[in-house]
Coordinates of C-alpha atoms and ligand atoms in Angstrom, one line a residue:
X1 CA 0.0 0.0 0.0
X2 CA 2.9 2.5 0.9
X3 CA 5.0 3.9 -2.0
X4 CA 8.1 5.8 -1.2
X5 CA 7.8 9.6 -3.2
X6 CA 10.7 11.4 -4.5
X7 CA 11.6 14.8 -3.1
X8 CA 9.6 16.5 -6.6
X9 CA 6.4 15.2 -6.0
X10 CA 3.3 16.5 -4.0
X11 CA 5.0 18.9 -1.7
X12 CA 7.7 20.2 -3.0
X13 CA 7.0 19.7 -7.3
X14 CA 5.6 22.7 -9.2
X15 CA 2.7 25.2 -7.8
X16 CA -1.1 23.2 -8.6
X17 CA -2.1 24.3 -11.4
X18 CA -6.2 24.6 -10.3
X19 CA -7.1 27.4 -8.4
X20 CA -7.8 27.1 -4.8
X21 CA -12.0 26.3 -4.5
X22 CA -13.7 28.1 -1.8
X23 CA -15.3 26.0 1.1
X24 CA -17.0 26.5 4.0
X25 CA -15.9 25.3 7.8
X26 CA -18.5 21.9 7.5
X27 CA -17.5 21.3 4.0
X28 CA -14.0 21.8 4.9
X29 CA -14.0 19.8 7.8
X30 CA -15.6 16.7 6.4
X31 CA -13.5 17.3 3.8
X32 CA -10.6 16.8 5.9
X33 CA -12.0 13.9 8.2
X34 CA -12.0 11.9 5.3
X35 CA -8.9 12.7 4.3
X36 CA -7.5 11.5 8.0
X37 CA -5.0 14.1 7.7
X38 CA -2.8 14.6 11.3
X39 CA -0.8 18.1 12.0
X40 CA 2.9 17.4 10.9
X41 CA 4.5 19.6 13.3
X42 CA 4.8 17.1 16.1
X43 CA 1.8 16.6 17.8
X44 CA 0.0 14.5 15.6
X45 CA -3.6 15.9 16.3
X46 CA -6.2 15.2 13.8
X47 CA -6.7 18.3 12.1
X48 CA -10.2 18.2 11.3
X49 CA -11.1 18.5 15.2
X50 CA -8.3 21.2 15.5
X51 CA -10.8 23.2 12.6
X52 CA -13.2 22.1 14.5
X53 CA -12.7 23.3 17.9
X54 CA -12.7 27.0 16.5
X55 CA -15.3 27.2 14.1
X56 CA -18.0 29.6 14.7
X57 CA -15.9 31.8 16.7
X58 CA -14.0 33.9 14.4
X59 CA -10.7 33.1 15.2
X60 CA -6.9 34.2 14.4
X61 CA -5.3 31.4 12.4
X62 CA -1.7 31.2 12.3
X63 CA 0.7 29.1 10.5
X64 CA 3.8 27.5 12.4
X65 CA 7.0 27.8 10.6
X66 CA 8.9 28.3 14.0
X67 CA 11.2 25.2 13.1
X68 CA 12.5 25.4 16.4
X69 CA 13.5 21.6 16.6
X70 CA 17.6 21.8 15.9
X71 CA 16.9 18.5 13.6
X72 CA 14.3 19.6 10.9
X73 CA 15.0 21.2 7.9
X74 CA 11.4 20.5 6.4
X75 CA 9.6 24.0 7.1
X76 CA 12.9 26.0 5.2
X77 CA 12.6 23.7 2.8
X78 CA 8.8 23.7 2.1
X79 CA 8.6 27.4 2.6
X80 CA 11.7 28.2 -0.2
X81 CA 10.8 25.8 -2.4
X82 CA 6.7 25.9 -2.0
X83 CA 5.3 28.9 -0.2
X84 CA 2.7 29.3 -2.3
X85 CA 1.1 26.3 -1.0
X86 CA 1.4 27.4 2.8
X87 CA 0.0 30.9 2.2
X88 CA -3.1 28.9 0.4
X89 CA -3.5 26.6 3.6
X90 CA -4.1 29.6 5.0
X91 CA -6.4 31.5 3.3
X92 CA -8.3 28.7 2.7
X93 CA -8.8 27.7 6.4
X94 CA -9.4 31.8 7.2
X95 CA -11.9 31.9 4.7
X96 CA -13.9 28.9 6.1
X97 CA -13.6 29.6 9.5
X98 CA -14.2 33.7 8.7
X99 CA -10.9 34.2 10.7
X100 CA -10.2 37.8 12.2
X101 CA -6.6 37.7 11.5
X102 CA -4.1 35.3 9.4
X103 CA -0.5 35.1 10.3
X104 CA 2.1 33.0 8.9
X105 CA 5.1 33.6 11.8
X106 CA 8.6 32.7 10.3
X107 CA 11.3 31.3 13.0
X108 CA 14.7 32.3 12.0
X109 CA 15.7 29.5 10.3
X110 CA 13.1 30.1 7.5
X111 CA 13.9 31.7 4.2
X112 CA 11.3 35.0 4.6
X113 CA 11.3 36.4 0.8
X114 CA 10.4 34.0 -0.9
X115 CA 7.4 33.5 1.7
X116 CA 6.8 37.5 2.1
X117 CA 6.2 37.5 -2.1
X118 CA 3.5 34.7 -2.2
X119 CA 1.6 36.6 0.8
X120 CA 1.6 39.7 -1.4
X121 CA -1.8 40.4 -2.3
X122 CA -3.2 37.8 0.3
X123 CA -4.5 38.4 4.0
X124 CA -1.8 36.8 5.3
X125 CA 0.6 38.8 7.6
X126 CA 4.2 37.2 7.3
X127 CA 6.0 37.3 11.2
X128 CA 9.5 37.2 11.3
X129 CA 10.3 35.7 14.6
X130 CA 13.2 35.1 17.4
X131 CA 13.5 31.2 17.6
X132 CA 14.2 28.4 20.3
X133 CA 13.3 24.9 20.8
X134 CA 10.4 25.9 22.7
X135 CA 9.3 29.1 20.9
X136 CA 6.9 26.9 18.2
X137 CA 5.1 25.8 20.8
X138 CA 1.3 27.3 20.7
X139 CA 1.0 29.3 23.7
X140 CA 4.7 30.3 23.3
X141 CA 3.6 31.3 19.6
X142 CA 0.8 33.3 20.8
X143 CA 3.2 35.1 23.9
X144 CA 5.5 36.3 21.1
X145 CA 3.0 37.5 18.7
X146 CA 1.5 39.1 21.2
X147 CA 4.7 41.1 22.0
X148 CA 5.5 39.0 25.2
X149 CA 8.4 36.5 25.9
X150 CA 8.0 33.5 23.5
X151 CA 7.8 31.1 26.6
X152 CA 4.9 28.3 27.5
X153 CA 1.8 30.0 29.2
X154 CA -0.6 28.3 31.4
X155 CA -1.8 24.9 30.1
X156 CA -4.9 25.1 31.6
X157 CA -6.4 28.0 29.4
X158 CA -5.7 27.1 25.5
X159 CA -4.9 29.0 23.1
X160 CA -8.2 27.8 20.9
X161 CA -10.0 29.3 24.0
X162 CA -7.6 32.2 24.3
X163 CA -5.1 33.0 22.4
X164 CA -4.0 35.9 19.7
X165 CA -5.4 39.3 20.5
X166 CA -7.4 37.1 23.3
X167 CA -9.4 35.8 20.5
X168 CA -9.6 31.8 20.1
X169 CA -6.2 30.8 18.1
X170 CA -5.8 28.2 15.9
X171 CA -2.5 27.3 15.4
X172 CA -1.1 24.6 12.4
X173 CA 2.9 24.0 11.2
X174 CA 3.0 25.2 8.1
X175 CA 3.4 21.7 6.3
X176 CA 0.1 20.5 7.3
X177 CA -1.3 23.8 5.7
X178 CA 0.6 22.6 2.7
X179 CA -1.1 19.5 3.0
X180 CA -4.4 21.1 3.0
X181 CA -4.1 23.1 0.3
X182 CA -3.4 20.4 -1.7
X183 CA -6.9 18.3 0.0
X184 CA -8.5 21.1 -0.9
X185 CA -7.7 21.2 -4.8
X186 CA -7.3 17.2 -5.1
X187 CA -9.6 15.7 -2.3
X188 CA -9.3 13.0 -0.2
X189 CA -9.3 10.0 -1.7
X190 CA -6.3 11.9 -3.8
X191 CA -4.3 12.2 -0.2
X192 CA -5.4 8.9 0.8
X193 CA -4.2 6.9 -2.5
X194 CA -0.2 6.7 -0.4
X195 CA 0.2 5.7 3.2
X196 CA -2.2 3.6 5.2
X197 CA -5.7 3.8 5.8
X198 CA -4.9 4.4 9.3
X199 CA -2.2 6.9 8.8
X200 CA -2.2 8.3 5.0
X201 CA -1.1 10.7 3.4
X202 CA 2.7 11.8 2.7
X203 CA 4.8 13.6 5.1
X204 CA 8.2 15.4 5.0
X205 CA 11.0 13.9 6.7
X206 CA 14.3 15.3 7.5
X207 CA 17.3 12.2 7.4
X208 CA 20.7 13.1 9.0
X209 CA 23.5 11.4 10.4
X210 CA 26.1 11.8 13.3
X211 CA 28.9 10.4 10.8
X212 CA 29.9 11.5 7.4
X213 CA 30.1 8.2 5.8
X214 CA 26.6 7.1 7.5
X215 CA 24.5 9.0 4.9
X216 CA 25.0 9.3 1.3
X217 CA 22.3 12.2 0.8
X218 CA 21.2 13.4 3.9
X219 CA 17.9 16.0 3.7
X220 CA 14.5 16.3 3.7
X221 CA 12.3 13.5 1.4
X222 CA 9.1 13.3 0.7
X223 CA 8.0 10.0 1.9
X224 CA 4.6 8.6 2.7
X225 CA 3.5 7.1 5.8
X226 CA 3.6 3.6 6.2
X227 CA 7.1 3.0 4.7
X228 CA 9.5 0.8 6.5
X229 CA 12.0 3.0 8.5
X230 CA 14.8 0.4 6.8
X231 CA 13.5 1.9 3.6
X232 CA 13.4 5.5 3.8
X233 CA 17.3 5.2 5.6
X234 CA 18.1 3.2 2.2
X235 CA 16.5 5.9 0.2
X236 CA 18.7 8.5 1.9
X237 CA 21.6 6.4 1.4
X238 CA 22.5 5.1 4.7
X239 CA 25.0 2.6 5.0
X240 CA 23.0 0.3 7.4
X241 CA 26.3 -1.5 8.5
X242 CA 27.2 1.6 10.3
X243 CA 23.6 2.4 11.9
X244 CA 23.5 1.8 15.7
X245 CA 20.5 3.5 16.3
X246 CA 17.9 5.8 14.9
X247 CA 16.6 8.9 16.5
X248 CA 13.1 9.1 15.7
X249 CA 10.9 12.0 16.5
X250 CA 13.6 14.9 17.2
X251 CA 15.4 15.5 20.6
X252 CA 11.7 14.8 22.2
X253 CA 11.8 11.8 20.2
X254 CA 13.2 8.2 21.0
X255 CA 15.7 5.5 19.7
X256 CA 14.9 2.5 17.5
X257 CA 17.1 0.2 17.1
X258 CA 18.3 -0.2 13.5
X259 CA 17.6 -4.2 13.0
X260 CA 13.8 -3.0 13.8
X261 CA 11.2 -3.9 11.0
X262 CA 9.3 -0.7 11.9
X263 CA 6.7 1.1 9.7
X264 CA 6.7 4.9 9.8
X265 CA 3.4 5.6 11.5
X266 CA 1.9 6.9 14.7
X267 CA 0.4 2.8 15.9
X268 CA 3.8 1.0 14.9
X269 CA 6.6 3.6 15.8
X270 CA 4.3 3.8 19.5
X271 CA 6.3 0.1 20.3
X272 CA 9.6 2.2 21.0
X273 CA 7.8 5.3 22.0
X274 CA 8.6 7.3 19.1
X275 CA 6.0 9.2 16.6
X276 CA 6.8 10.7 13.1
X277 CA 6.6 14.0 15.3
X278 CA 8.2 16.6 12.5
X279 CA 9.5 13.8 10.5
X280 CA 12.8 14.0 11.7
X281 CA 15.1 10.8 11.9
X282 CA 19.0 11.2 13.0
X283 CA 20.8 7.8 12.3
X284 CA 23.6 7.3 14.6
X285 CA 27.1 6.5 13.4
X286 CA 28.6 3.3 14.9
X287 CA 31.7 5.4 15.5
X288 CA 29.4 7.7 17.9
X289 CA 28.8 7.5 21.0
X290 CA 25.6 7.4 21.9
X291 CA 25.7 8.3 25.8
X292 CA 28.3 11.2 25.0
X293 CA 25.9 12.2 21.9
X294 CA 22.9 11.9 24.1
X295 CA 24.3 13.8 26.6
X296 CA 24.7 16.5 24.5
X297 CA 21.5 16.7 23.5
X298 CA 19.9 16.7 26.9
X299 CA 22.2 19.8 28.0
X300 CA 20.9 21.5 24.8
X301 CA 17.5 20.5 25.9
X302 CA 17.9 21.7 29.6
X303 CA 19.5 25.0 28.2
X304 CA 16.1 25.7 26.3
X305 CA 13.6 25.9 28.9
X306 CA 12.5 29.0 29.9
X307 CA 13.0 28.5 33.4
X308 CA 10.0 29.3 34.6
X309 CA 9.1 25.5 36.4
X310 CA 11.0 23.2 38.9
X311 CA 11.9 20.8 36.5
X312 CA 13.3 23.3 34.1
X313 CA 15.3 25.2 36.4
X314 CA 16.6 22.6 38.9
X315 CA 15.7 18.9 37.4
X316 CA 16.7 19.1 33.6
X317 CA 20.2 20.4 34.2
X318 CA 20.8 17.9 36.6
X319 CA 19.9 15.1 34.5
X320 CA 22.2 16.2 31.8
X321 CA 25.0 16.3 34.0
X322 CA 24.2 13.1 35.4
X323 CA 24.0 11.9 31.5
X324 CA 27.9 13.5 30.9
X325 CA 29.4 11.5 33.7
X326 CA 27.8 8.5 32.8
X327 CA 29.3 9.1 29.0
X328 CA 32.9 9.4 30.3
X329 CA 32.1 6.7 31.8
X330 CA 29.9 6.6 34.7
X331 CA 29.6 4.6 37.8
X332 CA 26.5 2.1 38.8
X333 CA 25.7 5.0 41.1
X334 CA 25.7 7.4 38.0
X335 CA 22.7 5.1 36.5
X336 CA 20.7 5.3 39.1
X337 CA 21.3 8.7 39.5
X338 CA 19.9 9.5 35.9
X339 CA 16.8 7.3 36.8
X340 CA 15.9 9.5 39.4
X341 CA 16.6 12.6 37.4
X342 CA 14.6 11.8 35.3
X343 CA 11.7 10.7 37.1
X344 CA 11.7 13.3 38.9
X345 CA 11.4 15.8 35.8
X346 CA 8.7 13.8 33.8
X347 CA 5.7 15.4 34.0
X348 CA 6.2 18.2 36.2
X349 CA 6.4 21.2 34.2
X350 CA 3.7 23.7 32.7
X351 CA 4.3 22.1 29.2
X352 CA 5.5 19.5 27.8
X353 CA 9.5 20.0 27.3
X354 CA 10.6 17.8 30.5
X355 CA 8.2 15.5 29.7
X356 CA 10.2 15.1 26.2
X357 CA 13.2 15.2 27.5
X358 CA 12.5 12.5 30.0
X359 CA 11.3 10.2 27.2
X360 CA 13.9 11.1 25.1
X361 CA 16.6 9.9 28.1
X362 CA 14.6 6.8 29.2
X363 CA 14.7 6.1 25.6
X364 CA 18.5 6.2 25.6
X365 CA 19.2 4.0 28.2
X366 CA 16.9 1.4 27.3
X367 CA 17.7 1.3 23.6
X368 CA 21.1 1.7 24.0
X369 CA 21.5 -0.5 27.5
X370 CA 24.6 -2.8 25.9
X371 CA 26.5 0.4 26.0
X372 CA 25.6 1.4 29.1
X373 CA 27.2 -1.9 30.3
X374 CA 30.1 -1.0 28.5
X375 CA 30.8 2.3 29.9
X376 CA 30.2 1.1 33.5
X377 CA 33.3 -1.8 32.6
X378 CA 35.3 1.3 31.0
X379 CA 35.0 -0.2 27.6
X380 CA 33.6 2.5 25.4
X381 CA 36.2 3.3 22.4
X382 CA 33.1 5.2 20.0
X383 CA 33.8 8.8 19.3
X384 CA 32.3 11.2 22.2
X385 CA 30.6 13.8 20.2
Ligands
SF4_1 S1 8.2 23.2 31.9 FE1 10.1 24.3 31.3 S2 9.8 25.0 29.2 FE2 7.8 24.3 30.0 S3 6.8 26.2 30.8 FE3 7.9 25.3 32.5 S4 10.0 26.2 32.5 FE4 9.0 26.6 30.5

């Protein structure tokens, strides 16, 4: 059922050549039900409720192109190559919902001409945005186009309750706008005809590697959900001798181990925690570290909060330090120590980013539990980077 696309065909090939029909919120939420499409910024959430949940109360739509996770490329890409097709997501969505405002906030990662000349003309107001790993999410979104600090705001009141201009907000990554620009024009037995009837569709994926002889053409593919992980890595170019692991998911993401016959969707990549979040997948060189990698990426991760909770402030950098001395190399003591750590942080913070981290951690030391051994008998000779 799942076919592997190139990198030229629904997202990223020429502008559609039919113009963009008019429909209105029911229409376009049945429309998109049936198409089973699911926000591909990270969350998953099915899109037709997201609609859903704000029509009839004029809301501020905005389109996410924060691209605040360090791993993605997909957003840059999509918006250089096809902004056209965002700023039609858009519109389309504004004009069914009979939105108040439309604005299409650009992290700074994200080329902003080429996005600033398809707006021209349009509604939509192009944002050019400070960035961060935690500045995409929605409430943080709203704080910064609101003029505050782009930091997490209290989970309890969201943003499609209040959000921009104290309006309801609704708030979807700019690739699933893509996506429904292209439902709207080709309908939904169109986006359904790749992936799985569970999970369908196509989704953009960003492949990289800690090695430079891992990954023959690392970037962002256009693949459809449903393809075997082993696939997509061959597609990239991966030299699967080399792979020790694959992070899937981003730095909130989780290992799977590269021998797994794993397909890419939400029910199958759930067995090792992991979800095609953003589409990103880092393979891990067999000359890498992973505790020492890992490490690194949980003192990034602790370095990004905006230290406004326990967890962030006290628990996160803790844990990463605990990580770093079990990477050079630790003690039996330092395991248990990371345990705790992170324990302690998961699921004590306004939003989700120790949550993330803890899985991303827990994820390490399972997955990678051989070379935890190793370190604790002083027998680690991978790179530590
Ligand atoms: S948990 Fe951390 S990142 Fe989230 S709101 Fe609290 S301090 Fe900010």
């Amino acid at each position: 059922m799942s076919t592997l696309l190139t990198s030229t065909d629904r997202l990223l090939g020429p502008a559609p050549e039919y113009p963009l029909p008019h429909l209105e919120a029911p229409e376009l939420i049945r429309l998109v039900e049936e198409a089973g499409l699911t926000g591909r910024g990270g969350g998953g959430f099915p899109t037709a409720r997201k609609l859903a949940s704000v029509a009839g109360h004029l809301p501020v739509v905005v389109g996410n192109a924060m691209e605040g996770e360090p791993l993605s490329a997909k957003d840059a890409l999509l918006l250089a190559r096809s902004p056209g097709l965002v700023v039609d997501g858009l519109s389309l969505v504004g004009a069914a919902l009979g939105a108040k405002r439309l604005v299409l906030a650009l992290g700074p990662r994200i080329p902003a001409e080429p996005v600033q000349l398809a707006a021209r003309g349009t509604r939509v107001e192009v944002r050019l945005l400070p960035g961060g790993f935690v500045a995409g999410q929605e409430s943080a979104l709203v704080n910064l186009l609101d003029g505050r600090p782009g930091v997490p705001s209290d989970p309890r009141v969201p943003v499609f309750h209040r959000g921009v201009d104290g309006r309801p907000t609704l708030v979807l990554n700019a690739e699933t706008l893509a996506q429904l620009a292209l439902i709207a024009r080709n309908g939904a037995a169109w986006f359904r005809a790749v992936g799985t009837p569970s999970d369908p569709g196509t989704f953009l994926a960003t492949i990289s590697a800690t090695g430079p002889t891992t990954l023959r053409h690392p970037g962002v593919l256009e693949i459809a959900r449903g393809l075997p992980l082993r696939s997509a890595l061959r597609t990239a170019g991966a030299d699967l001798d080399r792979v020790t692991g694959v992070l899937v998911g981003g730095y909130h993401g989780a290992w799977v181990p590269p021998d797994a016959d794993v397909l890419l969707t939400v029910d199958d990549l759930a067995r090792f925690r992991a979800s095609p979040g953003a589409g990103v997948l880092l393979v891990l060189d067999r000359d890498t570290c992973p505790l020492a990698h890992a490490a690194t990426i949980a003192r990034y991760l602790a370095g990004q909060s905006a230290r406004q909770c326990g967890p962030c402030v006290n628990g996160m950098p803790l844990l990463a330090d605990a990580l770093a001395r079990l990477a050079s190399p630790g003690t039996a003591t330092t395991v248990t120590e990371v345990e705790r750590l992170r324990g302690l942080v998961d699921g004590r913070g306004a939003c989700a980013h120790p949550d993330g981290t803890a899985r991303f951690v827990a994820s390490t030391m399972q997955v990678f539990a051989a070379h935890v051994q190793q370190h604790l008998e002083g027998a680690c000779d991978a790179d530590p980077r």
